[in-house]
mmCIF file of C-alpha atoms and ligand atoms in Angstrom:
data_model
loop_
_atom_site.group_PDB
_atom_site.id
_atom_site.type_symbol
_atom_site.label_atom_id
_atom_site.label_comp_id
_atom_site.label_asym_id
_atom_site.label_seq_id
_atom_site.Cartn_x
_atom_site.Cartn_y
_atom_site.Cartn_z
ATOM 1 C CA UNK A 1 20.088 -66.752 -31.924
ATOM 2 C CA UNK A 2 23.714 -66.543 -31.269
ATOM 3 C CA UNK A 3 25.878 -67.154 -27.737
ATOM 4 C CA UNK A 4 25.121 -64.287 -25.496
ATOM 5 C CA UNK A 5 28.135 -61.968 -25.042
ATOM 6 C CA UNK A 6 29.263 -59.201 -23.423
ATOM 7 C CA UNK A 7 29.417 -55.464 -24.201
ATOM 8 C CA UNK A 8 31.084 -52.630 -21.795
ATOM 9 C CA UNK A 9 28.553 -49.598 -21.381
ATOM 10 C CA UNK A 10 29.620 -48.037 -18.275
ATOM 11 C CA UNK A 11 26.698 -45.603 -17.199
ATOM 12 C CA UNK A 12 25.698 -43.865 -14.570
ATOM 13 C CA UNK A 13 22.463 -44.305 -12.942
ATOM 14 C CA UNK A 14 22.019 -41.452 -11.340
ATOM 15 C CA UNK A 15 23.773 -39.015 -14.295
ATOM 16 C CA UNK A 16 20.693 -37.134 -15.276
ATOM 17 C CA UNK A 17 20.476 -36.029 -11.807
ATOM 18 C CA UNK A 18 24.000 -35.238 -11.172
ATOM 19 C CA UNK A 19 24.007 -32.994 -14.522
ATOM 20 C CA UNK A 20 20.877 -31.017 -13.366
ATOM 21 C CA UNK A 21 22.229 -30.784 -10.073
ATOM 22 C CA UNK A 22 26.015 -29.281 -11.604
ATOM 23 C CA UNK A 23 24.053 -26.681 -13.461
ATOM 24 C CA UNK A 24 21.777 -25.923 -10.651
ATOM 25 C CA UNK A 25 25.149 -25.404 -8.747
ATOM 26 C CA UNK A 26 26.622 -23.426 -11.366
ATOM 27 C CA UNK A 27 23.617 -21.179 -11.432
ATOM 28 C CA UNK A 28 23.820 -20.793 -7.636
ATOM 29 C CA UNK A 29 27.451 -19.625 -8.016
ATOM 30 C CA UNK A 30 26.993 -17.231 -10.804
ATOM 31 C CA UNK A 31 24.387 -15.581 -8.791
ATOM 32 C CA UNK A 32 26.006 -15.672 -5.292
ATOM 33 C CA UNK A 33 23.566 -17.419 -3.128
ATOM 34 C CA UNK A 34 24.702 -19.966 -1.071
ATOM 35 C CA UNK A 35 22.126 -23.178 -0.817
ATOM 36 C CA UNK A 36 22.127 -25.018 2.372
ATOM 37 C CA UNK A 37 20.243 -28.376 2.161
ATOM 38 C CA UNK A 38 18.727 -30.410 5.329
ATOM 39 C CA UNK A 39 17.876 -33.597 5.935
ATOM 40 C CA UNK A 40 16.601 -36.091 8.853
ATOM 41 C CA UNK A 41 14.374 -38.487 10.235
ATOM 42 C CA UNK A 42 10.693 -37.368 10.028
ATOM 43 C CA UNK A 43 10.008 -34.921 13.414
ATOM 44 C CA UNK A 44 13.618 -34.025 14.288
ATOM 45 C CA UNK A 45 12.983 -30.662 13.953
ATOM 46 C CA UNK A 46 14.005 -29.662 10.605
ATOM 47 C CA UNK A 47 11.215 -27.334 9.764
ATOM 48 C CA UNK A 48 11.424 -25.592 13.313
ATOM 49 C CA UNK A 49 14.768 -24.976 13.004
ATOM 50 C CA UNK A 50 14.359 -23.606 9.396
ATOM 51 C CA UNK A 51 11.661 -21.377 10.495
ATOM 52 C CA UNK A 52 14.295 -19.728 13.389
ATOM 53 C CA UNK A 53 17.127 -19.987 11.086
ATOM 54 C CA UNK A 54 14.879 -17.366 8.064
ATOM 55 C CA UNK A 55 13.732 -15.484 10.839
ATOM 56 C CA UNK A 56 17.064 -14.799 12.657
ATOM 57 C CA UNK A 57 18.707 -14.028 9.283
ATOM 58 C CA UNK A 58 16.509 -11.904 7.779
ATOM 59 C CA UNK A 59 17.300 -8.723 9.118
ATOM 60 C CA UNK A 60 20.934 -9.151 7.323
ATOM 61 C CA UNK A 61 20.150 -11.520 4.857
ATOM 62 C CA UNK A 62 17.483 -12.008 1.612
ATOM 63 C CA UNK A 63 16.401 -15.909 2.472
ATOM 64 C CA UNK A 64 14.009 -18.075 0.843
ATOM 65 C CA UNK A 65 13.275 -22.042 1.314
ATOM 66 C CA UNK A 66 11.987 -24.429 -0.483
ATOM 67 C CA UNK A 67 10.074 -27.555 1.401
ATOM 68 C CA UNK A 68 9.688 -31.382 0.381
ATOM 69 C CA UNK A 69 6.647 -32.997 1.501
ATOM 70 C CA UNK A 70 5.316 -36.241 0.645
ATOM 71 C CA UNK A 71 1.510 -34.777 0.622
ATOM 72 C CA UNK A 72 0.905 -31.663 3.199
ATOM 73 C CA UNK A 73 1.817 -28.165 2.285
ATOM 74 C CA UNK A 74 1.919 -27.795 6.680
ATOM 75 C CA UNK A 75 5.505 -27.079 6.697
ATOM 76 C CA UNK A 76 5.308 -23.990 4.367
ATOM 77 C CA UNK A 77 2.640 -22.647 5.614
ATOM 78 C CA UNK A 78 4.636 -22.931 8.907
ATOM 79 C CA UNK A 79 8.251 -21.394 6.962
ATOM 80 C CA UNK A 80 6.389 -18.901 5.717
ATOM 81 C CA UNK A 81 5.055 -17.307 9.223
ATOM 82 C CA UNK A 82 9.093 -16.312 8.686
ATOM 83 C CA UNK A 83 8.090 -13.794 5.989
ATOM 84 C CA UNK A 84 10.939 -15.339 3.964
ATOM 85 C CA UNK A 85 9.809 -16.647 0.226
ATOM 86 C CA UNK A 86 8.716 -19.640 0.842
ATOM 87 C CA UNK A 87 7.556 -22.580 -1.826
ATOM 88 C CA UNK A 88 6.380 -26.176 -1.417
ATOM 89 C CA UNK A 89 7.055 -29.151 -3.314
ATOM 90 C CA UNK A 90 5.089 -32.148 -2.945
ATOM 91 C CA UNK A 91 6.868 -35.216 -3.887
ATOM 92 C CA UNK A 92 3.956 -37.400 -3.846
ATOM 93 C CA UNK A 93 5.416 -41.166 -3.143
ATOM 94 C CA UNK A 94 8.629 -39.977 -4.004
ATOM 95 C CA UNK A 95 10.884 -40.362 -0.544
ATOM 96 C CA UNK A 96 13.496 -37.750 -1.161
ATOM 97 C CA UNK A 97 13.480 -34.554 -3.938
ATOM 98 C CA UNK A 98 15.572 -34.658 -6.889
ATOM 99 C CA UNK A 99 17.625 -32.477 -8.507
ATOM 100 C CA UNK A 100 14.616 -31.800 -11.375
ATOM 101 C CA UNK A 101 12.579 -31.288 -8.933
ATOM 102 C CA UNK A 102 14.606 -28.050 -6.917
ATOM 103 C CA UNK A 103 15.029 -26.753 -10.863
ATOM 104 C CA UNK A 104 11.550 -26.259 -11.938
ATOM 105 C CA UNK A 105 10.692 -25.035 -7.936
ATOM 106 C CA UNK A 106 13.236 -22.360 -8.691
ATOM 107 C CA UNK A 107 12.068 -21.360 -12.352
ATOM 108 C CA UNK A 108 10.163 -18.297 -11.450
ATOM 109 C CA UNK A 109 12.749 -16.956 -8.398
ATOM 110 C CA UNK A 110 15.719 -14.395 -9.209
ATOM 111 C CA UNK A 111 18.337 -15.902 -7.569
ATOM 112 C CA UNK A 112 20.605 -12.990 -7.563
ATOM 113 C CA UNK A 113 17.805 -11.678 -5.269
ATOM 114 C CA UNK A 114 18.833 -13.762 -2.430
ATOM 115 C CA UNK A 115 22.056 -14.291 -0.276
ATOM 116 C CA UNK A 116 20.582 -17.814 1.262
ATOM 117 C CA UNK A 117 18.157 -20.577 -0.293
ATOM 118 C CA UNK A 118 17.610 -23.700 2.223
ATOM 119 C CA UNK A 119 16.297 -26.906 0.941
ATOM 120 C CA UNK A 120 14.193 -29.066 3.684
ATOM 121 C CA UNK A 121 14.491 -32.629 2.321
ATOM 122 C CA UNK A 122 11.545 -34.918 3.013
ATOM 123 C CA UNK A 123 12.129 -36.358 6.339
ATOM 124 C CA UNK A 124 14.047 -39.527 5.440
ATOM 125 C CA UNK A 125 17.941 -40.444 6.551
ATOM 126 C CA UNK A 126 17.989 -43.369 3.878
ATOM 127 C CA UNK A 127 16.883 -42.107 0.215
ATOM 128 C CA UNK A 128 17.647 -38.240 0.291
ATOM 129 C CA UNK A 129 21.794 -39.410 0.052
ATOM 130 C CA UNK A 130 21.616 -40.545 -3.263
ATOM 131 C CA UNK A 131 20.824 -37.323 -5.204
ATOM 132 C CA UNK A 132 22.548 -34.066 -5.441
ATOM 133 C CA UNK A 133 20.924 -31.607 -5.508
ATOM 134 C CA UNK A 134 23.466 -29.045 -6.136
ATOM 135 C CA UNK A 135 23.234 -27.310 -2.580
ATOM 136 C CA UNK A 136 26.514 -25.592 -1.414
ATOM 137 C CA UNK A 137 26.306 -27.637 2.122
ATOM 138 C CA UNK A 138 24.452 -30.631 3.186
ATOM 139 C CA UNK A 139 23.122 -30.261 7.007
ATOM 140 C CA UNK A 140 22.296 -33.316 8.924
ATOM 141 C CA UNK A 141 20.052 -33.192 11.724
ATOM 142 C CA UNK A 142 19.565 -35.550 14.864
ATOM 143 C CA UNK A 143 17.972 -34.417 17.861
ATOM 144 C CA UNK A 144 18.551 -35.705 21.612
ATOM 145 C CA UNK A 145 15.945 -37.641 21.637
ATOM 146 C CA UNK A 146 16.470 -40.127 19.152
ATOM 147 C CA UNK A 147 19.307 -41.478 20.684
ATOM 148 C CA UNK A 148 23.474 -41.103 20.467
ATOM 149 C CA UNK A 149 23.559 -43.562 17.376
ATOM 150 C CA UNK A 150 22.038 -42.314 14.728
ATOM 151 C CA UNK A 151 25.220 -41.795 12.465
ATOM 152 C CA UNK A 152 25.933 -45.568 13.152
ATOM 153 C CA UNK A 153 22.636 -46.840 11.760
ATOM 154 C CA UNK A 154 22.786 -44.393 8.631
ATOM 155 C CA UNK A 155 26.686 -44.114 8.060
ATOM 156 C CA UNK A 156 25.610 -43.214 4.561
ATOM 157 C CA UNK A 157 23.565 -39.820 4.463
ATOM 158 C CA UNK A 158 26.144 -38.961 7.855
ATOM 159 C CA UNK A 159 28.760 -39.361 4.922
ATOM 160 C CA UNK A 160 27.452 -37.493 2.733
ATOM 161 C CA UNK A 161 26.643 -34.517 4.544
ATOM 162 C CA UNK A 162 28.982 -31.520 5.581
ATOM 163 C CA UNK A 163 27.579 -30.844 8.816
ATOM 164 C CA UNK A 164 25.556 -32.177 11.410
ATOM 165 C CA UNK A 165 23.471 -30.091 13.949
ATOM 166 C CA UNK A 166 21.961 -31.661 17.257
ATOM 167 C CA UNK A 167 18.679 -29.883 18.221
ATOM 168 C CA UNK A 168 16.521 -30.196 21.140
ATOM 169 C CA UNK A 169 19.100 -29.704 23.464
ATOM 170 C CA UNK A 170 17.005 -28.562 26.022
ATOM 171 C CA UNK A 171 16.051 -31.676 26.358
ATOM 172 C CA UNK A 172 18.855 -33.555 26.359
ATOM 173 C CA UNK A 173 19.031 -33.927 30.481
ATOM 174 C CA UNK A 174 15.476 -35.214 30.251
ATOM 175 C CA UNK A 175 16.481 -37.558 28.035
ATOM 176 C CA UNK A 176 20.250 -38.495 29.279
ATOM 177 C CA UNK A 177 21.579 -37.546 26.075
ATOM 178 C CA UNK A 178 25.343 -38.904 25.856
ATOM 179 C CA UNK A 179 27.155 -35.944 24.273
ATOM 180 C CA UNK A 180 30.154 -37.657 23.799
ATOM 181 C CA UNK A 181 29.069 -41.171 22.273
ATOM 182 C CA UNK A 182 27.365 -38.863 19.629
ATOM 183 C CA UNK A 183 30.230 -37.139 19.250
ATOM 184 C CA UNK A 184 32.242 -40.370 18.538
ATOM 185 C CA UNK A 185 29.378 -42.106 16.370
ATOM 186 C CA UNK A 186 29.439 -39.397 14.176
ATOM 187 C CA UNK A 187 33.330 -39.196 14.166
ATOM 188 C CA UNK A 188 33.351 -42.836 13.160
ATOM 189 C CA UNK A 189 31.290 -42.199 10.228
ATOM 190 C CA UNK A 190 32.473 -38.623 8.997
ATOM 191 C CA UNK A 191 35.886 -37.879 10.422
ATOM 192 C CA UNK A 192 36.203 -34.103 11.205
ATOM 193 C CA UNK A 193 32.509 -33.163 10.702
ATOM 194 C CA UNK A 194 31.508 -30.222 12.363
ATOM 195 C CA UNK A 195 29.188 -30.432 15.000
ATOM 196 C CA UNK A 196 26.721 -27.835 16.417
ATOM 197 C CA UNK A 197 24.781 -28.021 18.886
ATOM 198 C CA UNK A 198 21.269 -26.397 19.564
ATOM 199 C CA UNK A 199 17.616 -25.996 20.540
ATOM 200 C CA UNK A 200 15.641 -24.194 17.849
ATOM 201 C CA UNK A 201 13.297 -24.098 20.749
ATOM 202 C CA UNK A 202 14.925 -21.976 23.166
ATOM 203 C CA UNK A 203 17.165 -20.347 20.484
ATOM 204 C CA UNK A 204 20.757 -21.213 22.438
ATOM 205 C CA UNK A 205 23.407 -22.657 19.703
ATOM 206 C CA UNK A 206 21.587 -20.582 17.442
ATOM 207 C CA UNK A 207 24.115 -17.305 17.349
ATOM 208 C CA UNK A 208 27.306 -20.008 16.258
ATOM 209 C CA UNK A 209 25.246 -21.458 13.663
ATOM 210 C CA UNK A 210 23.995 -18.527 12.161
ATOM 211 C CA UNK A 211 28.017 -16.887 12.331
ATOM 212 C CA UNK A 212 28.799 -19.587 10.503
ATOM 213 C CA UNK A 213 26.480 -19.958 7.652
ATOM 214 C CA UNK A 214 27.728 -15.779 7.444
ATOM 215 C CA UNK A 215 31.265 -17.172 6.996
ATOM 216 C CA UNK A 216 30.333 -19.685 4.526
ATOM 217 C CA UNK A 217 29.111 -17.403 2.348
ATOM 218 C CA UNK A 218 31.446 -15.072 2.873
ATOM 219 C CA UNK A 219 34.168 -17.394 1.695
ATOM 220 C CA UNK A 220 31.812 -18.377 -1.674
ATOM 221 C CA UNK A 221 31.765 -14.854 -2.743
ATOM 222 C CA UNK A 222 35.368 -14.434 -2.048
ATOM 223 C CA UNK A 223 36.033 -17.664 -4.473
ATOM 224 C CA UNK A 224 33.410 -16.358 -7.273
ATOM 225 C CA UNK A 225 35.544 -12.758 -7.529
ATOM 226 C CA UNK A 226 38.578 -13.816 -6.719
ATOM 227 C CA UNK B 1 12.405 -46.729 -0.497
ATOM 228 C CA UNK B 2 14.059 -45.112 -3.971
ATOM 229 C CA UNK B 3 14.972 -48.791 -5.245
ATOM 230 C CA UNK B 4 12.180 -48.782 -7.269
ATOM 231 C CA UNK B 5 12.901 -45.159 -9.077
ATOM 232 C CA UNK B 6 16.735 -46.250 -9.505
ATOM 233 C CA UNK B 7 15.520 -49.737 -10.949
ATOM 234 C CA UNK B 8 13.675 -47.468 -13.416
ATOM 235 C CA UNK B 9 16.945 -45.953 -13.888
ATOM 236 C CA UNK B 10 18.600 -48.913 -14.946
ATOM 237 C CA UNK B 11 16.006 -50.623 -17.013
ATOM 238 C CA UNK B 12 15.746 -47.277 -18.799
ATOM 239 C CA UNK B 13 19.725 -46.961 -19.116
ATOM 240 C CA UNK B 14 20.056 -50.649 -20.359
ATOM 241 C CA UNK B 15 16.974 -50.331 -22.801
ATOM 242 C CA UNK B 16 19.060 -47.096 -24.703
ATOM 243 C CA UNK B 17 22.055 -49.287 -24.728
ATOM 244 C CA UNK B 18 20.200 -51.617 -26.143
ATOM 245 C CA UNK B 19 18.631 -50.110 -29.069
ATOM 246 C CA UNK B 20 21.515 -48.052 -29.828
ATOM 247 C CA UNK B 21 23.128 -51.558 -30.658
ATOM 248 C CA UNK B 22 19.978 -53.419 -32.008
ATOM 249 C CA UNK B 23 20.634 -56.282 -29.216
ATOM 250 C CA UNK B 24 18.783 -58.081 -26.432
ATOM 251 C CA UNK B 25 19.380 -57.711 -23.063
ATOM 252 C CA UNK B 26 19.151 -61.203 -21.154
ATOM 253 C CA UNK B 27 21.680 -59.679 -18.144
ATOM 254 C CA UNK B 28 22.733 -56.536 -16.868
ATOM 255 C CA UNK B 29 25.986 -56.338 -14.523
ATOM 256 C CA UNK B 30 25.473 -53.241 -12.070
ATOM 257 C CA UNK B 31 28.786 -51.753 -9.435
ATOM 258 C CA UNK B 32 27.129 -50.949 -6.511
ATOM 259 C CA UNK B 33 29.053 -48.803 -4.241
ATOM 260 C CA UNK B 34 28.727 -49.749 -0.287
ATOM 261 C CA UNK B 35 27.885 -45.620 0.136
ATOM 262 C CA UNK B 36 25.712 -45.428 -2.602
ATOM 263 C CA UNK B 37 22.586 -45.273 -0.578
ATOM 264 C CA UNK B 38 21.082 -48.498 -1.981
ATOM 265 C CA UNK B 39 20.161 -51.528 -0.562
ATOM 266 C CA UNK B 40 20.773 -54.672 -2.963
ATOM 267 C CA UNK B 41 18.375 -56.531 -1.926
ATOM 268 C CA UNK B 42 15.459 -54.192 -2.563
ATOM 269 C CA UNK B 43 17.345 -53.085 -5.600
ATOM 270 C CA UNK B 44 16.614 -56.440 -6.992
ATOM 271 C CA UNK B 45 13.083 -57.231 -5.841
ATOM 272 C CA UNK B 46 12.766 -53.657 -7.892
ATOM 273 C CA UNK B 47 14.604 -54.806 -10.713
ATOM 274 C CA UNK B 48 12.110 -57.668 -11.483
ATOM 275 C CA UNK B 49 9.182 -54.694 -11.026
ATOM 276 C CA UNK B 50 10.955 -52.507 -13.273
ATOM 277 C CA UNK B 51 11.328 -55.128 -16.013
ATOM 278 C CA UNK B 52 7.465 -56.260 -16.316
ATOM 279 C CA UNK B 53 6.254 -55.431 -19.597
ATOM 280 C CA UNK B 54 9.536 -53.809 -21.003
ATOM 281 C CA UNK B 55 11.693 -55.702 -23.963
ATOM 282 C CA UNK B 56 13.820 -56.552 -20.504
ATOM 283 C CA UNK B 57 11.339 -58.760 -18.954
ATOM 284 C CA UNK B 58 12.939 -61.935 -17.872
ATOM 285 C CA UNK B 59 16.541 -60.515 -17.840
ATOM 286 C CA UNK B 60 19.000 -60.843 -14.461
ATOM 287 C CA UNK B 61 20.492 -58.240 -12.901
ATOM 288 C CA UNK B 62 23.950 -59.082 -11.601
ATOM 289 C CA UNK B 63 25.391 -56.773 -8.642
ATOM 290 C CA UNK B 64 28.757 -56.107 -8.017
ATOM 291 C CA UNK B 65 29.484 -55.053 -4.623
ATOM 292 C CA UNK B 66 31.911 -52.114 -4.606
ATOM 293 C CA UNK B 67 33.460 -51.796 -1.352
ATOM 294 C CA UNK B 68 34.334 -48.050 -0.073
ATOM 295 C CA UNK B 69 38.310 -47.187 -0.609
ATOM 296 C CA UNK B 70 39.813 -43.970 1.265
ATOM 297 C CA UNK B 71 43.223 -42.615 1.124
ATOM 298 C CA UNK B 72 44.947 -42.949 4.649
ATOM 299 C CA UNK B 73 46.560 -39.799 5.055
ATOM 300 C CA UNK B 74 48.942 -41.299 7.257
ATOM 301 C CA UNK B 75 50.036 -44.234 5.560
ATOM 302 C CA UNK B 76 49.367 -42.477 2.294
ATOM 303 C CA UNK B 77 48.172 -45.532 0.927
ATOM 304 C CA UNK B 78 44.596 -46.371 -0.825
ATOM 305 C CA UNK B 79 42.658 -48.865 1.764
ATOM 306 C CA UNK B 80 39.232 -50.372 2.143
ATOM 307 C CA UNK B 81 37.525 -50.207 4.350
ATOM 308 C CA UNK B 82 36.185 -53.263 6.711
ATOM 309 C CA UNK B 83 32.788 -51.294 7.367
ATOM 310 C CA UNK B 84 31.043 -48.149 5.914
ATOM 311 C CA UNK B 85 31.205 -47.691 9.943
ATOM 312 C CA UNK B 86 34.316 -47.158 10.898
ATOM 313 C CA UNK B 87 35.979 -44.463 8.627
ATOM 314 C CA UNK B 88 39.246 -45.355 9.742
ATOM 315 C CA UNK B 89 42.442 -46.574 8.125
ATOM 316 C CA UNK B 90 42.560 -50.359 9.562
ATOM 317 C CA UNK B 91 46.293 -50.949 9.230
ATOM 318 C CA UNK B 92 46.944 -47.876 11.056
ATOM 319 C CA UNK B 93 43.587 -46.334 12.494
ATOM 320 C CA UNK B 94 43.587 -42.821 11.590
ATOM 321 C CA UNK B 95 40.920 -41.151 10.628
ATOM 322 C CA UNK B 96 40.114 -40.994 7.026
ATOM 323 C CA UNK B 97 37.390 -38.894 5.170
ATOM 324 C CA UNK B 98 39.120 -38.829 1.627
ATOM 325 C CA UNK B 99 36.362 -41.463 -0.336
ATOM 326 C CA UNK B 100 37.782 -42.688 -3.408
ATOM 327 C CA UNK B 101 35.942 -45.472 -4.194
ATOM 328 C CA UNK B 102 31.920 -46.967 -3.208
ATOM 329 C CA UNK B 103 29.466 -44.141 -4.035
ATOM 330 C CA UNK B 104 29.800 -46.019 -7.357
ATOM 331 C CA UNK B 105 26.111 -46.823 -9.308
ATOM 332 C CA UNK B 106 27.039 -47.850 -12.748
ATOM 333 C CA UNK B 107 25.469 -49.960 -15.386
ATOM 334 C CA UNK B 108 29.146 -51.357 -16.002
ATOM 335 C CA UNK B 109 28.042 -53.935 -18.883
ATOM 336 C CA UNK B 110 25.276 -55.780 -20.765
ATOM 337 C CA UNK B 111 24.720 -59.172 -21.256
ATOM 338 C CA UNK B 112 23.108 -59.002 -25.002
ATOM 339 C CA UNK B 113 21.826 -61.330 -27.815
ATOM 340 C CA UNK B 114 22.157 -60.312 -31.279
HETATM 341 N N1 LIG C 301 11.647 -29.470 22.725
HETATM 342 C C1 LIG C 301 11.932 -29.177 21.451
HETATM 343 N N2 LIG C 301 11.072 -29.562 20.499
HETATM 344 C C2 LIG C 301 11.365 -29.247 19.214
HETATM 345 C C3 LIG C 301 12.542 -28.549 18.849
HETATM 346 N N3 LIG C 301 12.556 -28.428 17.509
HETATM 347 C C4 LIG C 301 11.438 -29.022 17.059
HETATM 348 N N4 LIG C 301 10.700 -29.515 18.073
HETATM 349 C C5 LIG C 301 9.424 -30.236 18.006
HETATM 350 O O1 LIG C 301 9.603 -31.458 17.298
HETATM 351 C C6 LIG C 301 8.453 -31.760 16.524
HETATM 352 C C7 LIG C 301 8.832 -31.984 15.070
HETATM 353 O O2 LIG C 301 9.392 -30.782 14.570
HETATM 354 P P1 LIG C 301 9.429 -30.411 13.012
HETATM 355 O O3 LIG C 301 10.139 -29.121 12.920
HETATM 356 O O4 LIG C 301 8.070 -30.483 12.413
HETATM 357 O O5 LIG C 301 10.317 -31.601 12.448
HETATM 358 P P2 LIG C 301 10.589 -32.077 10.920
HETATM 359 O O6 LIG C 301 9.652 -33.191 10.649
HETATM 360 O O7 LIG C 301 12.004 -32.550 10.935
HETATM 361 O O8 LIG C 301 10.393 -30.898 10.037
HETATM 362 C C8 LIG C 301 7.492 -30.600 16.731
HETATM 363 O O9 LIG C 301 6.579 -30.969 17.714
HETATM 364 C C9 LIG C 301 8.396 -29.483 17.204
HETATM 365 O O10 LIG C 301 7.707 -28.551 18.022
HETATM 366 C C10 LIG C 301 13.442 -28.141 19.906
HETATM 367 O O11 LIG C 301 14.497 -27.557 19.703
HETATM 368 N N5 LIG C 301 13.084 -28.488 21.175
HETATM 369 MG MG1 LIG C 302 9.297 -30.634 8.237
HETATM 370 ZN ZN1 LIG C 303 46.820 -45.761 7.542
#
């Protein structure tokens, strides 16, 4: 055997995934549906907030989800109380869904049949940041009663993420919720990320969320035919 | 804990390298972006897992740490940044969301025996 030496390769880890998730993205322009993805800790709220987000924008809107679960197939039968098209994906050990995985979930849907698709992660703030998934926005959830520093102790998936919502706001004088320090925790880790903030409970917050998800894909279909 | 999955990854990515070029691996140096999402540590314990029973059993991963670089609007200057955070320019302190650098996760070069 000869001296070791050294040869350049330069690859990506994570390219298989990023090229499924640029054609998934691709597909979800060319058929004008705008893909919202969320992720959190487990019990946030993600799935309630999902279930009042399809049912609030049905009347106007053609919505469907898809949910990641490690084992259950709860939280769809909870989405789909919504009415909305709803389909599971259990990700077995897997902590977070993958790009692959959103692709063969979608094989049998039309897309141009729908105006939103959401994407529940599985509830996890560490191992969902790696992987695109080819979703139009990332949505971060926190709620009040996890505390004000969330964004500090996973500066990562707050990065990576377009927005961040707040939920169980009713609850945040029970729980002396510190608007502000959240505000500034997740200002430290994502400069100029907008912030909403809501109880999927009670429904207030709701209407400004909702107005914007309408403007968001407004301005995608104005891009596509422009 | 995805460590294990992107150990996979790597073992898999280094093993094609490999073959293309009819070598042996006995090292593989990995960049490892601060925002990447992965924790070196439990990156490596994977790495050993990974290797067990593959023609890269035995071989050493070597990390890299790539730290996260922004452009300062203000300063308009590339910086890096002290912590992953504080998303803030530290010679001047403005906020700074413009990530050029540290989401990297890149099999950057093999350490092979003919
Ligand atoms: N008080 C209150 N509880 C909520 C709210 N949203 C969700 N929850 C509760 O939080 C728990 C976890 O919610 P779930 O939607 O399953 O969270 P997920 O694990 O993130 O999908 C459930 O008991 C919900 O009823 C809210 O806005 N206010
Ligand atoms: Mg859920
Ligand atoms: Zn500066």
């Amino acid at each position: 055997m000869s001296e070791p030496r050294l040869v350049e390769v330069r690859r990506n880890v994570l390219k298989q995934n990023d090229v499924i998730a640029r054609s998934l993205r691709e597909q979800f322009r060319f058929a004008g549906v705008f893909v919202v993805s969320l992720v959190s800790s487990p019990g946030s709220g993600k799935t309630t907030f999902l279930e009042k987000t399809l049912t609030q924008l049905q009347p106007r809107y053609r919505v469907a989800a898809l949910v990641g679960d490690l084992a259950t197939e709860n939280d769809a039968a909870r989405l789909a109380r919504s009415k909305a098209p709803v389909k599971q994906i259990t990700t077995g050990t897997l902590c977070h869904l993958e790009a692959a995985m959103v692709q063969n979930a979608l094989q049998d849907w039309d897309l141009h049949q729908l105006d939103f698709l959401f994407i529940e992660n599985v509830g996890n703030l560490v191992c969902p940041s790696s992987y695109d998934l080819g979703e139009n926005l990332r949505l971060v959830l926190m709620s009040v009663t996890e505390g004000e520093d969330k964004p500090q102790k996973y500066p990562t998936i707050f990065n990576s993420a377009d927005v961040a919502v707040i939920t169980k706001n009713e609850l945040s004088g029970v729980v002396e919720f510190d608007w502000d320090a959240a505000r500034k925790s997740i200002e430290s880790v994502r400069p100029g990320m907008k912030i909403f903030r809501l109880s999927a409970k009670t429904g207030e917050g709701m209407p400004e969320y909702l107005d914007f998800l309408s403007r968001q894909l407004a301005e995608q279909r104005a891009v596509v035919h422009s | 804990m995805h460590e294990l999955s992107i150990a996979m990854g790597i073992v898999e990515a280094a093993m094609d390298e490999a073959r293309q070029r009819n070598v042996q691996v006995s090292a593989v140096h990995l960049r490892l972006g601060a925002l990447s999402g992965v924790v070196k540590d439990a990156l490596l314990f994977s790495y050993e897992v990974a290797c067990q029973d593959t023609p890269l059993e035995g071989s050493r991963l070597l990390i890299e740490e790539v730290p996260v670089m922004v452009f300062c609007p203000r300063c308009k200057e590339k910086r890096v940044l002290q912590s992953v955070q504080s998303f803030t320019c530290p010679e001047c302190a403005s906020p700074t969301r413009e990530v050029l650098q540290g989401k990297e996760l890149e099999v950057f070069a093999l350490e092979v025996e003919e």
